[in-house]
XYZ file of N, CA, C and O in Angstrom:
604
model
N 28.305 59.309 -66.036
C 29.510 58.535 -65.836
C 29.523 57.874 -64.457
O 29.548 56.679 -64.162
N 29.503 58.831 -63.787
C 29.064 58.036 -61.797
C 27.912 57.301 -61.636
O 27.688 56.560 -60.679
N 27.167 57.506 -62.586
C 26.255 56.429 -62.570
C 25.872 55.191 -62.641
O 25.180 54.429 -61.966
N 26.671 55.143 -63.924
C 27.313 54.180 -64.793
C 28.476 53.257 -63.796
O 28.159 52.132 -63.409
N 29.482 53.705 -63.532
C 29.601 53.108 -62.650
C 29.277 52.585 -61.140
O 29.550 51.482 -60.667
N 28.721 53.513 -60.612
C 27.614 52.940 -59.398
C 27.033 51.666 -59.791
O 27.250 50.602 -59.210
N 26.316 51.817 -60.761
C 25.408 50.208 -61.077
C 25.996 49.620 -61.817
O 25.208 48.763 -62.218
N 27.718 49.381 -62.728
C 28.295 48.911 -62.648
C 28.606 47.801 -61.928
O 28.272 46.664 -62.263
N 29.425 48.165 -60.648
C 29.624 47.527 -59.562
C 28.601 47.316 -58.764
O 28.838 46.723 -57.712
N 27.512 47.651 -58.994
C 25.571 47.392 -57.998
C 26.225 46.237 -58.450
O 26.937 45.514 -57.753
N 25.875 46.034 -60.042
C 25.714 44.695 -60.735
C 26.800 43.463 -60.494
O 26.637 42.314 -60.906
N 27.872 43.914 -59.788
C 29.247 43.305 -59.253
C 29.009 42.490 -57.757
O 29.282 41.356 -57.362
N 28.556 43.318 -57.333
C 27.713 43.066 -55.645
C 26.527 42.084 -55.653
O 26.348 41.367 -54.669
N 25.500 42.001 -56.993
C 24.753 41.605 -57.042
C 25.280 39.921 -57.389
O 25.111 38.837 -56.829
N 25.768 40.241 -58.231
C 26.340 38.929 -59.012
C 27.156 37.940 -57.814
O 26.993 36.733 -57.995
N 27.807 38.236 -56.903
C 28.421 37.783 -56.023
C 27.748 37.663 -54.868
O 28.123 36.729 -54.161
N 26.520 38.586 -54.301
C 26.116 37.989 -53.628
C 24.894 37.000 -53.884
O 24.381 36.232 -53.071
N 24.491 37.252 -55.483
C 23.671 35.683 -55.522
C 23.936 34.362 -55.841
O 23.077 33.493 -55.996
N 25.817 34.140 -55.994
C 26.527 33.220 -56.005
C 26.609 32.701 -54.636
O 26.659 31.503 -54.355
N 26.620 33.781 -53.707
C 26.664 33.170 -51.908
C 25.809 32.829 -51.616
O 25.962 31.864 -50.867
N 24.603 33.137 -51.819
C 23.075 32.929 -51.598
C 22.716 31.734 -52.373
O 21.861 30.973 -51.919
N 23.229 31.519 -53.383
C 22.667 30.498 -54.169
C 22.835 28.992 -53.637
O 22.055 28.053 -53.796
N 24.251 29.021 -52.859
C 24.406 27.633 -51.562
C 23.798 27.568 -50.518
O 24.017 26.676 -49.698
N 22.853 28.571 -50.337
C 22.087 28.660 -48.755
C 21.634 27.197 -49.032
O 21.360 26.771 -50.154
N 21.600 26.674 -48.191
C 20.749 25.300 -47.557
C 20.742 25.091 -46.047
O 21.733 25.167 -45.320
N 19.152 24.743 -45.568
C 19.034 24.740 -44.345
C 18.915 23.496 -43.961
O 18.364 22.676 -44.696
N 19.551 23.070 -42.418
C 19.768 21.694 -42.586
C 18.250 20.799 -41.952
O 18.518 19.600 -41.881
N 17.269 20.999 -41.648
C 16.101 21.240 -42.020
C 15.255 22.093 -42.725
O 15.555 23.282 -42.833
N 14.335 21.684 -43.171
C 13.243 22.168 -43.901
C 12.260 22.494 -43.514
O 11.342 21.675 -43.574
N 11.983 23.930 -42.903
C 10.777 24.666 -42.042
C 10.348 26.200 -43.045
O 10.022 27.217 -42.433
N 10.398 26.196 -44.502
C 9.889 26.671 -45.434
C 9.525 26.051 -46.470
O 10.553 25.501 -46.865
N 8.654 25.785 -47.192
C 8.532 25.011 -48.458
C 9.150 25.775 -49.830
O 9.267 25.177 -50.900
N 9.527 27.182 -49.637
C 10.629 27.861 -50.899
C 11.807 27.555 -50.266
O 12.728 27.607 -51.082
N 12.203 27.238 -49.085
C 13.490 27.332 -48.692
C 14.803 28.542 -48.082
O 14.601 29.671 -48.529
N 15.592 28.471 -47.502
C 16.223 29.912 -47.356
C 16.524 31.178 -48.362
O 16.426 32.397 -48.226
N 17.062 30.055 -49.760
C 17.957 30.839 -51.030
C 16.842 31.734 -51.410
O 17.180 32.915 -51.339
N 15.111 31.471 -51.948
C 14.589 32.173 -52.520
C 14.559 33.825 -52.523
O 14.699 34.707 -53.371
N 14.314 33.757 -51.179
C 14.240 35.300 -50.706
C 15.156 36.313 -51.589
O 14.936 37.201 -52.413
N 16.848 35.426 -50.700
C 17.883 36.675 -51.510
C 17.799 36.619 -52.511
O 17.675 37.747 -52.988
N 17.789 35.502 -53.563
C 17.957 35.720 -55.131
C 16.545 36.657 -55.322
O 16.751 37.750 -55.849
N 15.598 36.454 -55.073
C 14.858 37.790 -55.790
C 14.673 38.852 -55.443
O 14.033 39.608 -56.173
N 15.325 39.421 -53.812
C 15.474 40.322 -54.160
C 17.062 41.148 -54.323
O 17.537 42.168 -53.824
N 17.520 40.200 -55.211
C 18.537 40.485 -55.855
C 18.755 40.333 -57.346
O 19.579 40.801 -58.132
N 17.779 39.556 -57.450
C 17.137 39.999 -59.242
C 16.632 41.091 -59.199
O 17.124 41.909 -59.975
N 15.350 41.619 -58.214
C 15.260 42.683 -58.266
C 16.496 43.947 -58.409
O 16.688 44.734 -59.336
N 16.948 43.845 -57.597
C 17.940 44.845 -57.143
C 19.118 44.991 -58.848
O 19.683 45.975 -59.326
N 19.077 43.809 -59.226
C 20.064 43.990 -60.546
C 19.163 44.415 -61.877
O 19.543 45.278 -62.668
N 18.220 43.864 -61.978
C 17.401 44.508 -62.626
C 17.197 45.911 -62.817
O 17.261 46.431 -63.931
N 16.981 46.471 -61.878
C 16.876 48.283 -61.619
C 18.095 48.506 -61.596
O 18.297 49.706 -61.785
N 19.150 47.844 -61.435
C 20.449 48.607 -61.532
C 20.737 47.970 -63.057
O 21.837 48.502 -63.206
N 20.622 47.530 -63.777
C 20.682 47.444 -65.317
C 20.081 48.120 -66.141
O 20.581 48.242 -67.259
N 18.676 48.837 -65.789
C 17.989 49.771 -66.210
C 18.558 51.235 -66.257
O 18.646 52.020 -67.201
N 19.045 51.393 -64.466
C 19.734 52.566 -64.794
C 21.150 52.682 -65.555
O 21.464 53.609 -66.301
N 21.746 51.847 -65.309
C 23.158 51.100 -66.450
C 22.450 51.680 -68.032
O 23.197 52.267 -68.815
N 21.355 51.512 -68.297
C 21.338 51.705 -69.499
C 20.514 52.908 -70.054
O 20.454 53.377 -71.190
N 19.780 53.323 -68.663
C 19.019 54.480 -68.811
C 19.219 55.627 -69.538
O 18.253 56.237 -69.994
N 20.835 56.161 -69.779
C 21.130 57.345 -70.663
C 21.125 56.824 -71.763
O 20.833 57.727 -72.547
N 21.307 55.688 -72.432
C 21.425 55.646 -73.475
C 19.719 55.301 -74.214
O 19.544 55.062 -75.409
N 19.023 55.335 -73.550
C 17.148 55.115 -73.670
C 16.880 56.848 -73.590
O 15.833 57.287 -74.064
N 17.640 57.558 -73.118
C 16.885 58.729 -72.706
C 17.093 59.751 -74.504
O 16.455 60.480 -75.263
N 18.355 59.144 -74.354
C 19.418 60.356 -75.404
C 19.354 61.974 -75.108
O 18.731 62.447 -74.158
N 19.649 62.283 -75.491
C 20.195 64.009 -75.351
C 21.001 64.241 -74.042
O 22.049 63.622 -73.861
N 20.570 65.040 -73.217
C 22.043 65.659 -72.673
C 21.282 64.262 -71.213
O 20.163 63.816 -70.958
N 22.145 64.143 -70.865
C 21.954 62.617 -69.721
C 22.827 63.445 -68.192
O 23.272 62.923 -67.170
N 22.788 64.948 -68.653
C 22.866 65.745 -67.050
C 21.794 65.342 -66.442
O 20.705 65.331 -67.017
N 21.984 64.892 -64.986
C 21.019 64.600 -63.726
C 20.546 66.226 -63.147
O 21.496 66.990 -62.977
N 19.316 66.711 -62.879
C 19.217 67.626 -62.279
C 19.594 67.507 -60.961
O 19.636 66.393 -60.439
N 19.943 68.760 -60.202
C 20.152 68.658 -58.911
C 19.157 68.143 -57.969
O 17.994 68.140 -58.371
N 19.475 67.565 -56.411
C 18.275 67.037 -55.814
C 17.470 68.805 -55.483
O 17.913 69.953 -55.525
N 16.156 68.210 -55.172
C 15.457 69.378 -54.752
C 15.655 69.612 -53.053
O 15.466 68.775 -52.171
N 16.100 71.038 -52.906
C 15.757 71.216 -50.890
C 15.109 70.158 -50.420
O 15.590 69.349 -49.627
N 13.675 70.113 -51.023
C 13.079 69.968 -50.216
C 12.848 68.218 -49.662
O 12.398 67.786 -48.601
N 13.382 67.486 -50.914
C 13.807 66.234 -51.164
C 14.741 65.548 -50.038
O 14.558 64.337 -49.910
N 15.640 66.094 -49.266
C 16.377 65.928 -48.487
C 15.556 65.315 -47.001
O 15.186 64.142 -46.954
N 15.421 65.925 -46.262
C 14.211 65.653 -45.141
C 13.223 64.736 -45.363
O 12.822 64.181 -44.341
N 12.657 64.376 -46.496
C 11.605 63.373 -47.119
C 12.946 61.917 -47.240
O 12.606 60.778 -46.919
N 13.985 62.128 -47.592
C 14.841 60.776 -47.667
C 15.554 60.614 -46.572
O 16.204 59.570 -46.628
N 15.735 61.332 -45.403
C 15.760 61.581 -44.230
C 14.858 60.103 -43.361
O 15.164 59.001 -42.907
N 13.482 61.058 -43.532
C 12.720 60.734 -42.831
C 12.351 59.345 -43.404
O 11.900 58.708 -42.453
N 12.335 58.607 -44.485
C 12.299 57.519 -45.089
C 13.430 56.573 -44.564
O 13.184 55.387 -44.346
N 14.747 57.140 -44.352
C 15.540 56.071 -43.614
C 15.125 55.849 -42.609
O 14.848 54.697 -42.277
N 14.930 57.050 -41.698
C 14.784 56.475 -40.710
C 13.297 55.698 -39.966
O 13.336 55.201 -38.841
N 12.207 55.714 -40.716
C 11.262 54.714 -40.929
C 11.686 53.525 -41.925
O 10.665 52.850 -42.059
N 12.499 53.082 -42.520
C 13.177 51.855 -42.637
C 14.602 51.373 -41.148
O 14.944 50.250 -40.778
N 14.938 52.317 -40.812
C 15.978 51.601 -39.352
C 14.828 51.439 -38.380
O 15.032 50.519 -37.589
N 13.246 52.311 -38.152
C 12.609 52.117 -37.540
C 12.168 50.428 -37.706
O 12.240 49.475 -36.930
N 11.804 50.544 -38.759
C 11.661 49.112 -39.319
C 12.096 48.104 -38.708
O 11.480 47.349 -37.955
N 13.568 48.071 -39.147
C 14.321 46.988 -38.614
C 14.248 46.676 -37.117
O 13.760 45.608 -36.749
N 14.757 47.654 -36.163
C 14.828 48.165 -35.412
C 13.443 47.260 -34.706
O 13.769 46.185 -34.203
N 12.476 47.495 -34.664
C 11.366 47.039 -33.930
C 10.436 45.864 -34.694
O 9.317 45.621 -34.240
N 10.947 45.141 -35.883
C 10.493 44.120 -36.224
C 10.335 42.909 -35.128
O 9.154 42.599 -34.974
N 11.307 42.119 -34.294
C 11.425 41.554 -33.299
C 10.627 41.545 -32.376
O 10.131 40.466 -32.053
N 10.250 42.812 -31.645
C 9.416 43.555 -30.639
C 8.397 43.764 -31.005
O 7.575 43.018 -30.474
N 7.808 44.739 -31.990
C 6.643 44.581 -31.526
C 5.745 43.620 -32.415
O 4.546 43.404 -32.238
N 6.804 42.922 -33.706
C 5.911 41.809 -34.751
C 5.504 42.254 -36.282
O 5.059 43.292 -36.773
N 5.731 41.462 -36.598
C 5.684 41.751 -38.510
C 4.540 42.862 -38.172
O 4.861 44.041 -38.028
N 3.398 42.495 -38.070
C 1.875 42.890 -38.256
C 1.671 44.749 -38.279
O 1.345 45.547 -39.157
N 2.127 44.894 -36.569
C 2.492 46.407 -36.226
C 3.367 47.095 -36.480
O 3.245 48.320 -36.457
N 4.732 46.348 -36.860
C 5.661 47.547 -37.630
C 5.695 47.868 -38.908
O 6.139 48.909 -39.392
N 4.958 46.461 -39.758
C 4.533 46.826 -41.325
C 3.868 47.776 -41.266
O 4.030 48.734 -42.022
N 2.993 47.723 -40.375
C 1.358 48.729 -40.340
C 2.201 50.205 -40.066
O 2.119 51.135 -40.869
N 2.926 50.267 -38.959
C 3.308 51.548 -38.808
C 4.423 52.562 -39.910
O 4.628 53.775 -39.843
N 4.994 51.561 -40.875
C 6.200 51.722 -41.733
C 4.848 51.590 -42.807
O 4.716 52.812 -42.887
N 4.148 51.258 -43.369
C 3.193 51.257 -44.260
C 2.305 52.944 -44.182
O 2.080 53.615 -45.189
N 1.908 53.364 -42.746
C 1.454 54.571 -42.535
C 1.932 55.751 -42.724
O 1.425 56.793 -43.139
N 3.371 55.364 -42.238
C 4.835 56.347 -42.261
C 4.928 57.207 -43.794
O 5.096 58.393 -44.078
N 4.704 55.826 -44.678
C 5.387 55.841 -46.146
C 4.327 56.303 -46.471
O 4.722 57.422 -46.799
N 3.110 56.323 -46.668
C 1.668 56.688 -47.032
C 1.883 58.458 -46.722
O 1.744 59.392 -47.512
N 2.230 58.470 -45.414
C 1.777 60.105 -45.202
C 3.548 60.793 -45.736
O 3.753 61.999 -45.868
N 4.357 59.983 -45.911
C 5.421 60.625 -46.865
C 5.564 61.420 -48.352
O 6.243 62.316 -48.854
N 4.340 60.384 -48.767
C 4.081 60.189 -50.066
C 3.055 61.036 -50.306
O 2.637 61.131 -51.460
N 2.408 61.884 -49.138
C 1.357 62.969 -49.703
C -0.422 62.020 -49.720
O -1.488 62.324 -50.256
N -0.043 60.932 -48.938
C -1.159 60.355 -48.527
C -2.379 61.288 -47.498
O -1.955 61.940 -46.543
N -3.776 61.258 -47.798
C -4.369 61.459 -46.263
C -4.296 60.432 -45.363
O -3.758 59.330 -45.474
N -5.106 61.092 -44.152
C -4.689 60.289 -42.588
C -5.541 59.148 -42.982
O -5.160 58.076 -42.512
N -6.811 59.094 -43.876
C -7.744 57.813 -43.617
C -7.297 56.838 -44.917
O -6.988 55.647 -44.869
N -7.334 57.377 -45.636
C -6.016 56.465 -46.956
C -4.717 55.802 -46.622
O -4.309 54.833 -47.263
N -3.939 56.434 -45.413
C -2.965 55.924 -45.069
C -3.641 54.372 -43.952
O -3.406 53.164 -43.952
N -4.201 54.949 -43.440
C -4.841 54.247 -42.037
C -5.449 52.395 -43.248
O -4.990 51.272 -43.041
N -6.006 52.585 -43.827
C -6.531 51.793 -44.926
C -5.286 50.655 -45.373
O -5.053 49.513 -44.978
N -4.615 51.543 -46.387
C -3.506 50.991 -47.054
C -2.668 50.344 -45.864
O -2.638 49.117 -45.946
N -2.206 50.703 -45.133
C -1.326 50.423 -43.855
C -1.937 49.069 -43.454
O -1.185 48.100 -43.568
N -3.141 48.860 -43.018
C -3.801 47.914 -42.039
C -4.104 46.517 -43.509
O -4.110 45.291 -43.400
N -4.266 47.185 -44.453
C -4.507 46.481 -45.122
C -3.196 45.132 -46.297
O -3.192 44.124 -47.004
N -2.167 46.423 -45.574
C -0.731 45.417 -46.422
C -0.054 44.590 -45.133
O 0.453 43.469 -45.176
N -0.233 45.712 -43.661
C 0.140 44.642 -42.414
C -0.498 43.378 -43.074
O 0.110 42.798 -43.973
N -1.734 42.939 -42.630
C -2.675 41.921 -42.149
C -2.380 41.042 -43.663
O -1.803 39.955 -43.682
N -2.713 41.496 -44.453
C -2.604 41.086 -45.888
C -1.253 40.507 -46.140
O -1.219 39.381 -46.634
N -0.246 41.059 -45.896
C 0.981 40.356 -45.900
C 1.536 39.354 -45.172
O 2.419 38.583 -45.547
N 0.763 39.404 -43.678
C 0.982 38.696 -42.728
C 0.309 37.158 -42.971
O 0.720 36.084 -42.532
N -0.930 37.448 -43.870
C -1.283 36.071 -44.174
C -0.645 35.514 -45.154
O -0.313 34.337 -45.007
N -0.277 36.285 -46.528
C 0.011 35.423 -47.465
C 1.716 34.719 -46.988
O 2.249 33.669 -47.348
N 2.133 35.646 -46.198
C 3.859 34.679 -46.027
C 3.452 33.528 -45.135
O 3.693 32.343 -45.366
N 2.728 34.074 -43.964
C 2.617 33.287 -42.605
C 1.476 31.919 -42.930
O 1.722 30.830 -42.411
N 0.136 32.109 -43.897
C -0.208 30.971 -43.512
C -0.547 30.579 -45.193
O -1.117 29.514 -45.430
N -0.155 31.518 -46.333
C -0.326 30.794 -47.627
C 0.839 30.138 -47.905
O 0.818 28.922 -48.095
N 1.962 30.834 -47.962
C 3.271 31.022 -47.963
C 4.866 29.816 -47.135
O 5.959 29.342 -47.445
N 3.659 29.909 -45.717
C 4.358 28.898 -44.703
C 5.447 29.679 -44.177
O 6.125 28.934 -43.469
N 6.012 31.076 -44.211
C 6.603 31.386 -43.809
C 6.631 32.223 -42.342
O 6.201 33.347 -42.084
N 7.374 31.134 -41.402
C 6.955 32.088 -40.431
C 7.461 33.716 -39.820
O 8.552 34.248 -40.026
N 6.603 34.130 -39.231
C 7.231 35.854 -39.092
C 6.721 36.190 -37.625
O 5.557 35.932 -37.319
N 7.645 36.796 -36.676
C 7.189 37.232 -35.639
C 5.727 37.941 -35.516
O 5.302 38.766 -36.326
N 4.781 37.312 -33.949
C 3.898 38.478 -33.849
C 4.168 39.576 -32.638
O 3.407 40.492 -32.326
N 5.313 39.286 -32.095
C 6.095 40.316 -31.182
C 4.736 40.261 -29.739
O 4.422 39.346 -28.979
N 4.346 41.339 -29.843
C 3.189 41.924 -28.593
C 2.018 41.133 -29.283
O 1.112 40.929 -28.475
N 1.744 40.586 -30.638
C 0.086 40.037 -30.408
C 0.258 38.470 -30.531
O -0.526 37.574 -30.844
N 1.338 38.485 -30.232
C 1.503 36.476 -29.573
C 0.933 36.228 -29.193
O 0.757 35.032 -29.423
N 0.060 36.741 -28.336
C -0.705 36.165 -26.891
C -2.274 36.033 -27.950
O -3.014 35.144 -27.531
N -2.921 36.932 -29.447
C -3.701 36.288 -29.884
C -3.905 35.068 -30.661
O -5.014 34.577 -30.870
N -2.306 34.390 -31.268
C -2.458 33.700 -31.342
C -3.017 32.225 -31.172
O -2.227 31.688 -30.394
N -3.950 31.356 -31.508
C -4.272 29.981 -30.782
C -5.605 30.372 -30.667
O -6.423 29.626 -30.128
């Protein structure tokens, strides 16, 4: 029932904020998708998974009780926020490249990753991501501290 309504109103939030988003216009043009793209998808996203779970008990059938979270679950979503405020937090400073990489490593060894699998995956979605927005993409993204390799 709390569920149900949670993504209810997700889907309320969603709907309204891709009506606000949907007038973004920039009064130049220094992206070739433009401002709007971004939010609308990931706010299709976001309604999407909240329509799934909207409909999830009735896909599951039988008793649609949620088990309790686990102990140990707590500290792991903990530590996941706060490597997403880390995120935010030092995007500016130190540059897309190194805080993806370090929030990419974070999430790797969260997830029951090893140290050289994480080290891999990490370096490989920084750099990898950094090209397809920044020079397939056209979108530009801070390099914070490796400005100076730029040129």
């Amino acid at each position: 029932m709390y569920q149900r309504l949670f993504t209810g109103f997700l889907l309320v939030v969603c709907a309204v904020l891709g009506w606000m988003a949907w007038g973004l216009e920039a009064p130049f043009s220094y992206e070739p998708v433009g401002p709007r793209a971004y939010p609308l998808l990931l706010l299709g996203l976001i309604a999407a998974g909240a329509l799934l779970l909207f409909v999830k008990p009735a896909l599951e059938g039988g008793d649609s009780a949620e088990p309790p979270l686990p102990p140990i679950m707590i500290p792991k979503l903990l530590l996941c926020l706060a490597l997403l405020l880390a995120l935010a937090a030092l995007f500016e400073r130190l540059g897309f490249v190194l805080s993806s990489i370090a929030f990419a490593y974070g999430m790797c060894r969260l997830f029951g990753g090893r140290n050289l699998q994480a080290v891999v995956v990490a370096l490989v979605l920084g750099i990898g991501l950094y090209f397809l927005f920044d020079r397939i993409l056209d979108v530009p993204l801070p390099l914070g501290v490796l400005a100076a390799l730029e040129n």
